[in-house]
């Protein structure tokens, strides 16, 4: 994710899932920056994978198994949650 809102999303193999323009990637890029800060504090590389979890209830969360950082996306509003939900399809 970039400061301008651009974001590139990769799968677990490093293959590009999507490239998001600033108007579509702002929240995804913002989450990446928040996670990068946590990883910096832990002395970890920013490129490690995260998990996007869809619970049976329909809720989504981004989790980092390397730091135990977690973001329940419902707290960020419907549009921001939808930005991540699109990545599952």
mmCIF file of C-alpha atoms in Angstrom:
data_model
loop_
_atom_site.group_PDB
_atom_site.id
_atom_site.type_symbol
_atom_site.label_atom_id
_atom_site.label_comp_id
_atom_site.label_asym_id
_atom_site.label_seq_id
_atom_site.Cartn_x
_atom_site.Cartn_y
_atom_site.Cartn_z
ATOM 1 C CA UNK A 1 0.000 0.000 0.000
ATOM 2 C CA UNK A 2 1.157 3.499 -0.785
ATOM 3 C CA UNK A 3 0.596 6.843 0.886
ATOM 4 C CA UNK A 4 -1.398 7.882 -2.190
ATOM 5 C CA UNK A 5 -3.920 5.063 -1.631
ATOM 6 C CA UNK A 6 -2.635 2.706 -4.292
ATOM 7 C CA UNK A 7 -2.458 -0.920 -3.193
ATOM 8 C CA UNK A 8 -1.285 -4.171 -4.708
ATOM 9 C CA UNK A 9 -2.714 -7.357 -3.239
ATOM 10 C CA UNK A 10 -0.835 -10.638 -3.580
ATOM 11 C CA UNK A 11 -1.909 -14.187 -2.839
ATOM 12 C CA UNK A 12 0.045 -16.570 -0.614
ATOM 13 C CA UNK A 13 2.306 -17.449 -3.567
ATOM 14 C CA UNK A 14 3.204 -13.844 -4.366
ATOM 15 C CA UNK A 15 0.950 -13.666 -7.424
ATOM 16 C CA UNK A 16 -0.929 -10.406 -7.975
ATOM 17 C CA UNK A 17 -4.629 -10.681 -7.152
ATOM 18 C CA UNK A 18 -5.373 -7.050 -7.951
ATOM 19 C CA UNK A 19 -3.868 -3.605 -8.217
ATOM 20 C CA UNK A 20 -6.049 -0.923 -6.684
ATOM 21 C CA UNK A 21 -6.011 2.708 -7.789
ATOM 22 C CA UNK A 22 -6.014 5.416 -5.089
ATOM 23 C CA UNK A 23 -9.792 5.854 -5.215
ATOM 24 C CA UNK A 24 -10.320 2.095 -4.668
ATOM 25 C CA UNK A 25 -7.356 1.153 -2.505
ATOM 26 C CA UNK A 26 -7.274 3.815 0.186
ATOM 27 C CA UNK A 27 -8.580 1.642 3.028
ATOM 28 C CA UNK A 28 -6.542 -1.403 1.970
ATOM 29 C CA UNK A 29 -3.405 0.750 1.770
ATOM 30 C CA UNK A 30 -4.223 2.297 5.152
ATOM 31 C CA UNK A 31 -4.537 -1.120 6.771
ATOM 32 C CA UNK A 32 -1.193 -2.098 5.269
ATOM 33 C CA UNK A 33 0.428 0.998 6.757
ATOM 34 C CA UNK A 34 -1.018 0.203 10.194
ATOM 35 C CA UNK A 35 0.277 -3.350 9.948
ATOM 36 C CA UNK A 36 3.672 -2.141 8.704
ATOM 37 C CA UNK A 37 3.999 -0.016 11.834
ATOM 38 C CA UNK A 38 3.297 -3.026 14.055
ATOM 39 C CA UNK A 39 5.766 -5.156 12.139
ATOM 40 C CA UNK A 40 8.428 -2.470 12.375
ATOM 41 C CA UNK A 41 7.994 -2.457 16.150
ATOM 42 C CA UNK A 42 8.459 -6.242 16.143
ATOM 43 C CA UNK A 43 11.468 -6.073 13.810
ATOM 44 C CA UNK A 44 9.692 -8.079 11.115
ATOM 45 C CA UNK A 45 9.657 -7.608 7.345
ATOM 46 C CA UNK A 46 6.560 -5.915 5.969
ATOM 47 C CA UNK A 47 6.159 -8.459 3.168
ATOM 48 C CA UNK A 48 5.071 -11.396 5.336
ATOM 49 C CA UNK A 49 1.551 -12.619 4.492
ATOM 50 C CA UNK A 50 -1.552 -11.823 6.495
ATOM 51 C CA UNK A 51 -4.813 -13.717 6.676
ATOM 52 C CA UNK A 52 -8.158 -12.393 5.533
ATOM 53 C CA UNK A 53 -10.745 -14.410 7.417
ATOM 54 C CA UNK A 54 -14.432 -14.655 6.546
ATOM 55 C CA UNK A 55 -16.338 -15.987 9.535
ATOM 56 C CA UNK A 56 -19.564 -17.974 9.231
ATOM 57 C CA UNK A 57 -21.379 -14.925 10.596
ATOM 58 C CA UNK A 58 -20.241 -12.942 7.549
ATOM 59 C CA UNK A 59 -17.781 -10.799 9.512
ATOM 60 C CA UNK A 60 -14.314 -10.201 8.115
ATOM 61 C CA UNK A 61 -11.014 -9.787 9.896
ATOM 62 C CA UNK A 62 -7.444 -9.183 8.819
ATOM 63 C CA UNK A 63 -5.004 -10.998 11.079
ATOM 64 C CA UNK A 64 -1.248 -11.164 11.275
ATOM 65 C CA UNK A 65 -0.099 -14.552 12.579
ATOM 66 C CA UNK A 66 3.413 -13.159 13.060
ATOM 67 C CA UNK A 67 2.474 -10.431 15.584
ATOM 68 C CA UNK A 68 -1.067 -11.316 16.747
ATOM 69 C CA UNK A 69 -2.265 -7.984 15.287
ATOM 70 C CA UNK A 70 -5.913 -8.177 14.251
ATOM 71 C CA UNK A 71 -8.473 -5.850 12.746
ATOM 72 C CA UNK A 72 -12.170 -6.687 12.785
ATOM 73 C CA UNK A 73 -13.340 -4.880 9.663
ATOM 74 C CA UNK A 74 -16.945 -4.344 10.732
ATOM 75 C CA UNK A 75 -15.762 -1.489 12.934
ATOM 76 C CA UNK A 76 -14.582 0.460 9.866
ATOM 77 C CA UNK A 77 -17.910 0.661 8.054
ATOM 78 C CA UNK A 78 -19.658 -1.142 5.245
ATOM 79 C CA UNK A 79 -17.692 0.382 2.354
ATOM 80 C CA UNK A 80 -14.338 -0.380 3.926
ATOM 81 C CA UNK A 81 -15.395 -3.926 4.767
ATOM 82 C CA UNK A 82 -16.569 -4.352 1.164
ATOM 83 C CA UNK A 83 -13.115 -3.300 -0.092
ATOM 84 C CA UNK A 84 -11.684 -6.419 1.554
ATOM 85 C CA UNK A 85 -14.663 -8.658 0.759
ATOM 86 C CA UNK A 86 -14.029 -8.076 -2.954
ATOM 87 C CA UNK A 87 -10.602 -9.671 -2.513
ATOM 88 C CA UNK A 88 -12.193 -12.993 -1.601
ATOM 89 C CA UNK A 89 -13.880 -13.410 -4.975
#
